Amino acid sequence: MTDLDTPVLDNHLHIDPDNGRGIEAVQDFARLGGTHLLVVNKPSWHLGVEPEVGEDFRAVFERTIEVVDRASEVVDGTAWPVLGVHPGLVTRLVDDRGFAPEDARDLMQAGIDVAAEYVADGAAVALKSGRPHYDVSEAVWDASNDVMRHTFARGADADCAVQLHTEASEEMTAVAEWAEAAGLPRHRVVKHYAGGRLVGPTPSVMSEKERLTVAAESGEPFLMETDFVDDPDRPGAVLGPKTVPRRVRWMLEEGYDDAVERAHVTTPGRVYGLDTVATLDGD
Ligand SMILES: [Zn+2]
């Protein structure tokens, strides 16, 4: 296995042991020098779960925790679960299942409450929420923002970070202020699928060279991700599992050593309280 002489964290990807490459994708990541993973549960409907109550999300979370345990055995560092409710669920509930937006909101918030139990028990490290990245009605938008704000409150209670799936933006001050109003510091809000620059939350930068160059030169805290979806029906929809270690190697060659330390050691510590150095096997 390649050793890049630094922890290498992919801050947001999915692993699907049933339909996708599963642990094989983790082996690819580890072989190229990847050491740590934050694995986000797949959207509930991808697992065939059509929730009626918050407890119905438990099957989705349990499946994720199982695969993360297996992934942890493969990497030299650790894999941790991030659990939550995909913001796209609101559209499925309202458009396909006839829910009123307020009822969709209540169900999604109940799912977040269950996810927060896992964090409180130490079985997961962060929550996942957000709002649709596509146009929706005002009622659905409001319901989605309510779910996100509820998640910030649960994150504050559980003392954990919140990853967000949102519209593309470089300026999310208002969202950061909602988090702080709920008791969650803005740096513990992570915008997944981010560009290289972001005002408000901490960006989890999609690992393309242009975005990474902007993030590296900003001097600001950032994380790196692929959003690998592990979906055989969508090959190439996102970056593959080897991308973060490959880009770290490239950043080191370009002399961005400080940025590598920021993305893989100091920012994970600051955002999640995770110590990526201490959790390396060290062999
Ligand atoms: Zn994702």
Short mmCIF file of C-alpha atoms and ligand atoms in Angstrom, two decimals:
data_model
loop_
_atom_site.label_atom_id
_atom_site.label_comp_id
_atom_site.label_asym_id
_atom_site.label_seq_id
_atom_site.Cartn_x
_atom_site.Cartn_y
_atom_site.Cartn_z
CA MET A 1 0.00 0.00 0.00
CA THR A 2 1.14 3.52 -0.78
CA ASP A 3 2.07 5.59 2.25
CA LEU A 4 1.66 9.32 1.70
CA ASP A 5 3.11 10.04 5.15
CA THR A 6 -0.05 11.87 6.23
CA PRO A 7 -3.58 10.93 7.19
CA VAL A 8 -5.84 11.07 4.10
CA LEU A 9 -9.55 11.59 4.78
CA ASP A 10 -12.40 11.40 2.28
CA ASN A 11 -14.98 13.52 4.11
CA HIS A 12 -18.09 12.36 2.20
CA LEU A 13 -18.74 9.20 0.28
CA HIS A 14 -21.20 6.32 0.21
CA ILE A 15 -20.61 2.58 0.24
CA ASP A 16 -23.22 0.19 -1.08
CA PRO A 17 -22.30 -3.43 -0.31
CA ASP A 18 -25.52 -4.71 -1.91
CA ASN A 19 -25.58 -3.04 -5.32
CA GLY A 20 -22.24 -1.29 -5.67
CA ARG A 21 -18.56 -2.11 -5.25
CA GLY A 22 -18.79 -2.02 -1.46
CA ILE A 23 -15.61 -2.90 0.42
CA GLU A 24 -13.69 -3.24 -2.87
CA ALA A 25 -13.99 0.56 -3.25
CA VAL A 26 -12.52 0.98 0.24
CA GLN A 27 -9.63 -1.31 -0.70
CA ASP A 28 -8.92 0.91 -3.73
CA PHE A 29 -8.93 3.96 -1.46
CA ALA A 30 -6.57 2.33 1.04
CA ARG A 31 -4.21 0.98 -1.62
CA LEU A 32 -3.59 4.51 -2.92
CA GLY A 33 -2.81 5.82 0.57
CA GLY A 34 -6.27 6.75 1.89
CA THR A 35 -6.55 6.27 5.66
CA HIS A 36 -9.83 7.71 6.97
CA LEU A 37 -13.42 7.88 5.73
CA LEU A 38 -16.63 9.63 6.67
CA VAL A 39 -19.30 7.39 5.20
CA VAL A 40 -22.72 8.95 4.73
CA ASN A 41 -25.83 6.76 4.63
CA LYS A 42 -27.37 6.41 1.18
CA PRO A 43 -30.77 8.07 0.64
CA SER A 44 -33.44 5.89 2.30
CA TRP A 45 -35.20 5.13 -1.01
CA HIS A 46 -32.00 3.64 -2.46
CA LEU A 47 -32.32 0.96 0.20
CA GLY A 48 -35.98 0.42 -0.57
CA VAL A 49 -37.10 2.11 2.66
CA GLU A 50 -40.25 4.23 2.34
CA PRO A 51 -40.53 5.63 5.88
CA GLU A 52 -43.83 6.22 7.67
CA VAL A 53 -42.29 7.13 11.03
CA GLY A 54 -38.86 8.19 12.24
CA GLU A 55 -38.06 4.70 13.50
CA ASP A 56 -38.19 3.44 9.90
CA PHE A 57 -34.88 5.20 9.21
CA ARG A 58 -33.16 2.88 11.69
CA ALA A 59 -32.74 0.14 9.05
CA VAL A 60 -30.85 2.63 6.83
CA PHE A 61 -28.59 3.73 9.68
CA GLU A 62 -27.87 0.19 10.88
CA ARG A 63 -26.86 -0.88 7.37
CA THR A 64 -24.44 2.04 7.17
CA ILE A 65 -22.89 1.30 10.56
CA GLU A 66 -22.34 -2.33 9.53
CA VAL A 67 -20.47 -1.43 6.36
CA VAL A 68 -18.45 1.24 8.15
CA ASP A 69 -17.27 -1.34 10.68
CA ARG A 70 -16.00 -3.47 7.78
CA ALA A 71 -14.40 -0.45 6.11
CA SER A 72 -12.56 0.39 9.33
CA GLU A 73 -10.83 -2.99 9.20
CA VAL A 74 -9.55 -2.25 5.69
CA VAL A 75 -8.02 1.20 6.21
CA ASP A 76 -4.96 2.00 8.33
CA GLY A 77 -6.98 4.68 10.09
CA THR A 78 -10.69 4.63 10.84
CA ALA A 79 -14.02 4.94 9.03
CA TRP A 80 -16.86 6.76 10.79
CA PRO A 81 -20.58 6.96 9.95
CA VAL A 82 -22.44 10.20 9.22
CA LEU A 83 -26.19 9.70 9.54
CA GLY A 84 -29.16 11.74 8.46
CA VAL A 85 -32.03 12.30 6.07
CA HIS A 86 -31.36 13.23 2.46
CA PRO A 87 -33.06 16.56 1.66
CA GLY A 88 -34.36 15.13 -1.64
CA LEU A 89 -36.72 12.94 0.38
CA VAL A 90 -39.08 15.90 0.77
CA THR A 91 -39.86 15.79 -2.96
CA ARG A 92 -40.55 12.07 -2.93
CA LEU A 93 -42.86 12.47 0.06
CA VAL A 94 -44.76 15.47 -1.32
CA ASP A 95 -44.84 14.71 -5.05
CA ASP A 96 -44.99 10.90 -5.05
CA ARG A 97 -46.63 10.00 -1.75
CA GLY A 98 -49.03 12.93 -1.31
CA PHE A 99 -47.61 14.28 1.94
CA ALA A 100 -48.35 17.88 2.93
CA PRO A 101 -45.01 19.75 3.26
CA GLU A 102 -45.53 20.09 7.03
CA ASP A 103 -46.04 16.33 7.39
CA ALA A 104 -42.93 15.64 5.31
CA ARG A 105 -41.06 18.04 7.59
CA ASP A 106 -42.26 16.23 10.72
CA LEU A 107 -41.26 12.81 9.37
CA MET A 108 -37.82 14.01 8.28
CA GLN A 109 -37.23 15.69 11.64
CA ALA A 110 -38.22 12.44 13.36
CA GLY A 111 -35.60 10.66 11.23
CA ILE A 112 -33.00 13.21 12.32
CA ASP A 113 -33.95 12.58 15.95
CA VAL A 114 -33.18 8.88 15.46
CA ALA A 115 -29.86 9.71 13.75
CA ALA A 116 -28.97 11.96 16.70
CA GLU A 117 -29.50 9.03 19.08
CA TYR A 118 -26.72 7.15 17.28
CA VAL A 119 -24.42 10.14 17.63
CA ALA A 120 -25.26 10.49 21.33
CA ASP A 121 -24.45 6.77 21.78
CA GLY A 122 -21.11 7.17 19.98
CA ALA A 123 -22.11 5.00 17.00
CA ALA A 124 -21.92 7.93 14.53
CA VAL A 125 -19.89 11.14 14.49
CA ALA A 126 -22.07 13.66 12.66
CA LEU A 127 -25.52 14.39 11.26
CA LYS A 128 -26.51 15.00 7.65
CA SER A 129 -29.26 17.36 6.47
CA GLY A 130 -29.75 20.22 4.04
CA ARG A 131 -32.23 21.42 1.45
CA PRO A 132 -32.98 20.68 -2.21
CA HIS A 133 -30.44 21.90 -4.75
CA TYR A 134 -33.25 22.24 -7.35
CA ASP A 135 -36.26 24.58 -7.53
CA VAL A 136 -39.12 23.71 -5.20
CA SER A 137 -42.31 25.43 -4.02
CA GLU A 138 -42.08 27.94 -1.22
CA ALA A 139 -43.84 25.55 1.16
CA VAL A 140 -41.33 22.77 0.41
CA TRP A 141 -38.43 25.22 0.73
CA ASP A 142 -39.71 26.40 4.11
CA ALA A 143 -40.23 22.83 5.30
CA SER A 144 -36.70 21.95 4.20
CA ASN A 145 -35.19 24.90 6.03
CA ASP A 146 -37.12 23.86 9.14
CA VAL A 147 -35.62 20.35 8.91
CA MET A 148 -32.15 21.84 8.56
CA ARG A 149 -32.61 24.14 11.56
CA HIS A 150 -33.97 21.23 13.59
CA THR A 151 -30.82 19.29 12.68
CA PHE A 152 -28.63 22.17 13.89
CA ALA A 153 -30.43 22.02 17.25
CA ARG A 154 -29.94 18.25 17.47
CA GLY A 155 -26.29 18.69 16.50
CA ALA A 156 -25.86 21.25 19.27
CA ASP A 157 -27.49 18.85 21.79
CA ALA A 158 -25.29 15.94 20.68
CA ASP A 159 -22.21 18.18 20.38
CA CYS A 160 -21.56 17.11 16.80
CA ALA A 161 -21.05 18.57 13.34
CA VAL A 162 -23.74 18.72 10.65
CA GLN A 163 -23.00 17.99 7.00
CA LEU A 164 -25.27 19.79 4.53
CA HIS A 165 -26.42 18.96 1.02
CA THR A 166 -27.59 22.28 -0.50
CA GLU A 167 -27.74 24.36 -3.65
CA ALA A 168 -24.34 25.40 -5.06
CA SER A 169 -23.19 28.58 -3.35
CA GLU A 170 -20.08 30.38 -2.12
CA GLU A 171 -21.97 32.47 0.41
CA MET A 172 -24.05 30.80 3.11
CA THR A 173 -23.83 33.29 5.95
CA ALA A 174 -27.56 33.10 6.68
CA VAL A 175 -27.40 29.32 7.14
CA ALA A 176 -24.33 29.67 9.38
CA GLU A 177 -26.28 32.17 11.49
CA TRP A 178 -29.19 29.72 11.86
CA ALA A 179 -26.73 27.15 13.16
CA GLU A 180 -25.30 29.58 15.67
CA ALA A 181 -28.80 30.60 16.78
CA ALA A 182 -29.40 26.89 17.49
CA GLY A 183 -26.18 26.66 19.52
CA LEU A 184 -23.96 25.06 16.88
CA PRO A 185 -20.79 26.99 15.95
CA ARG A 186 -20.65 27.81 12.23
CA HIS A 187 -17.38 25.96 11.69
CA ARG A 188 -19.15 22.73 12.70
CA VAL A 189 -21.50 23.10 9.72
CA VAL A 190 -19.96 21.45 6.65
CA LYS A 191 -21.20 22.12 3.15
CA HIS A 192 -20.65 18.97 1.15
CA TYR A 193 -19.94 19.16 -2.62
CA ALA A 194 -18.38 22.61 -2.12
CA GLY A 195 -16.18 24.73 -4.34
CA GLY A 196 -12.82 25.97 -3.12
CA ARG A 197 -14.18 29.00 -1.34
CA LEU A 198 -17.16 29.44 0.99
CA VAL A 199 -18.32 32.12 3.42
CA GLY A 200 -20.14 30.72 6.47
CA PRO A 201 -19.83 26.94 6.93
CA THR A 202 -16.68 24.84 6.43
CA PRO A 203 -16.37 23.70 2.79
CA SER A 204 -15.98 20.01 1.97
CA VAL A 205 -14.36 20.52 -1.40
CA MET A 206 -15.04 18.22 -4.34
CA SER A 207 -11.57 16.92 -5.16
CA GLU A 208 -11.02 18.49 -8.57
CA LYS A 209 -7.69 20.23 -9.09
CA GLU A 210 -9.17 23.69 -9.75
CA ARG A 211 -11.33 23.66 -6.62
CA LEU A 212 -8.49 22.29 -4.50
CA THR A 213 -6.07 24.94 -5.74
CA VAL A 214 -8.49 27.69 -4.64
CA ALA A 215 -8.98 26.03 -1.24
CA ALA A 216 -5.26 25.41 -0.75
CA GLU A 217 -4.35 29.00 -1.54
CA SER A 218 -7.18 30.45 0.60
CA GLY A 219 -5.36 29.54 3.81
CA GLU A 220 -8.82 28.71 5.26
CA PRO A 221 -9.99 25.45 6.87
CA PHE A 222 -11.39 22.93 4.37
CA LEU A 223 -12.04 19.23 3.88
CA MET A 224 -11.78 17.03 0.78
CA GLU A 225 -14.37 14.61 -0.60
CA THR A 226 -15.45 12.60 -3.63
CA ASP A 227 -19.18 12.03 -2.99
CA PHE A 228 -18.53 8.58 -4.45
CA VAL A 229 -22.08 7.16 -4.69
CA ASP A 230 -21.18 3.51 -5.34
CA ASP A 231 -24.07 3.18 -7.76
CA PRO A 232 -23.53 0.93 -10.81
CA ASP A 233 -26.34 2.80 -12.61
CA ARG A 234 -24.47 6.07 -12.36
CA PRO A 235 -20.84 5.35 -13.26
CA GLY A 236 -18.83 8.54 -13.47
CA ALA A 237 -21.62 10.58 -11.83
CA VAL A 238 -19.08 11.61 -9.22
CA LEU A 239 -15.42 11.09 -8.41
CA GLY A 240 -14.10 7.59 -7.72
CA PRO A 241 -12.78 6.30 -4.39
CA LYS A 242 -9.11 6.68 -5.41
CA THR A 243 -9.45 10.41 -6.03
CA VAL A 244 -8.67 11.90 -2.60
CA PRO A 245 -5.38 9.99 -2.09
CA ARG A 246 -4.39 10.79 -5.70
CA ARG A 247 -5.09 14.47 -5.20
CA VAL A 248 -3.18 14.51 -1.91
CA ARG A 249 -0.16 13.09 -3.69
CA TRP A 250 -0.51 15.81 -6.33
CA MET A 251 -0.90 18.56 -3.69
CA LEU A 252 2.30 17.38 -1.96
CA GLU A 253 4.12 17.43 -5.30
CA GLU A 254 2.85 20.99 -5.86
CA GLY A 255 4.17 22.05 -2.45
CA TYR A 256 0.76 22.42 -0.80
CA ASP A 257 1.93 20.57 2.33
CA ASP A 258 0.22 23.08 4.64
CA ALA A 259 -3.09 22.63 2.85
CA VAL A 260 -2.81 18.84 3.13
CA GLU A 261 -2.32 19.16 6.88
CA ARG A 262 -5.25 21.58 7.07
CA ALA A 263 -7.66 19.30 5.17
CA HIS A 264 -6.62 16.01 6.77
CA VAL A 265 -5.50 16.86 10.31
CA THR A 266 -6.47 20.28 11.67
CA THR A 267 -9.88 20.76 10.05
CA PRO A 268 -11.17 17.25 10.94
CA GLY A 269 -10.09 18.00 14.51
CA ARG A 270 -11.73 21.41 14.55
CA VAL A 271 -15.00 20.32 12.92
CA TYR A 272 -15.60 16.80 14.26
CA GLY A 273 -13.16 16.52 17.16
CA LEU A 274 -11.51 13.63 15.28
CA ASP A 275 -7.79 12.97 15.68
CA THR A 276 -6.68 11.51 12.35
CA VAL A 277 -3.07 11.13 13.52
CA ALA A 278 -3.80 9.28 16.75
CA THR A 279 -6.20 6.93 14.93
CA LEU A 280 -3.57 5.73 12.45
CA ASP A 281 -2.43 2.17 13.08
CA GLY A 282 1.17 3.37 12.86
CA ASP A 283 2.66 0.40 11.14
ZN ZN B 1 -23.40 12.12 -1.03
#
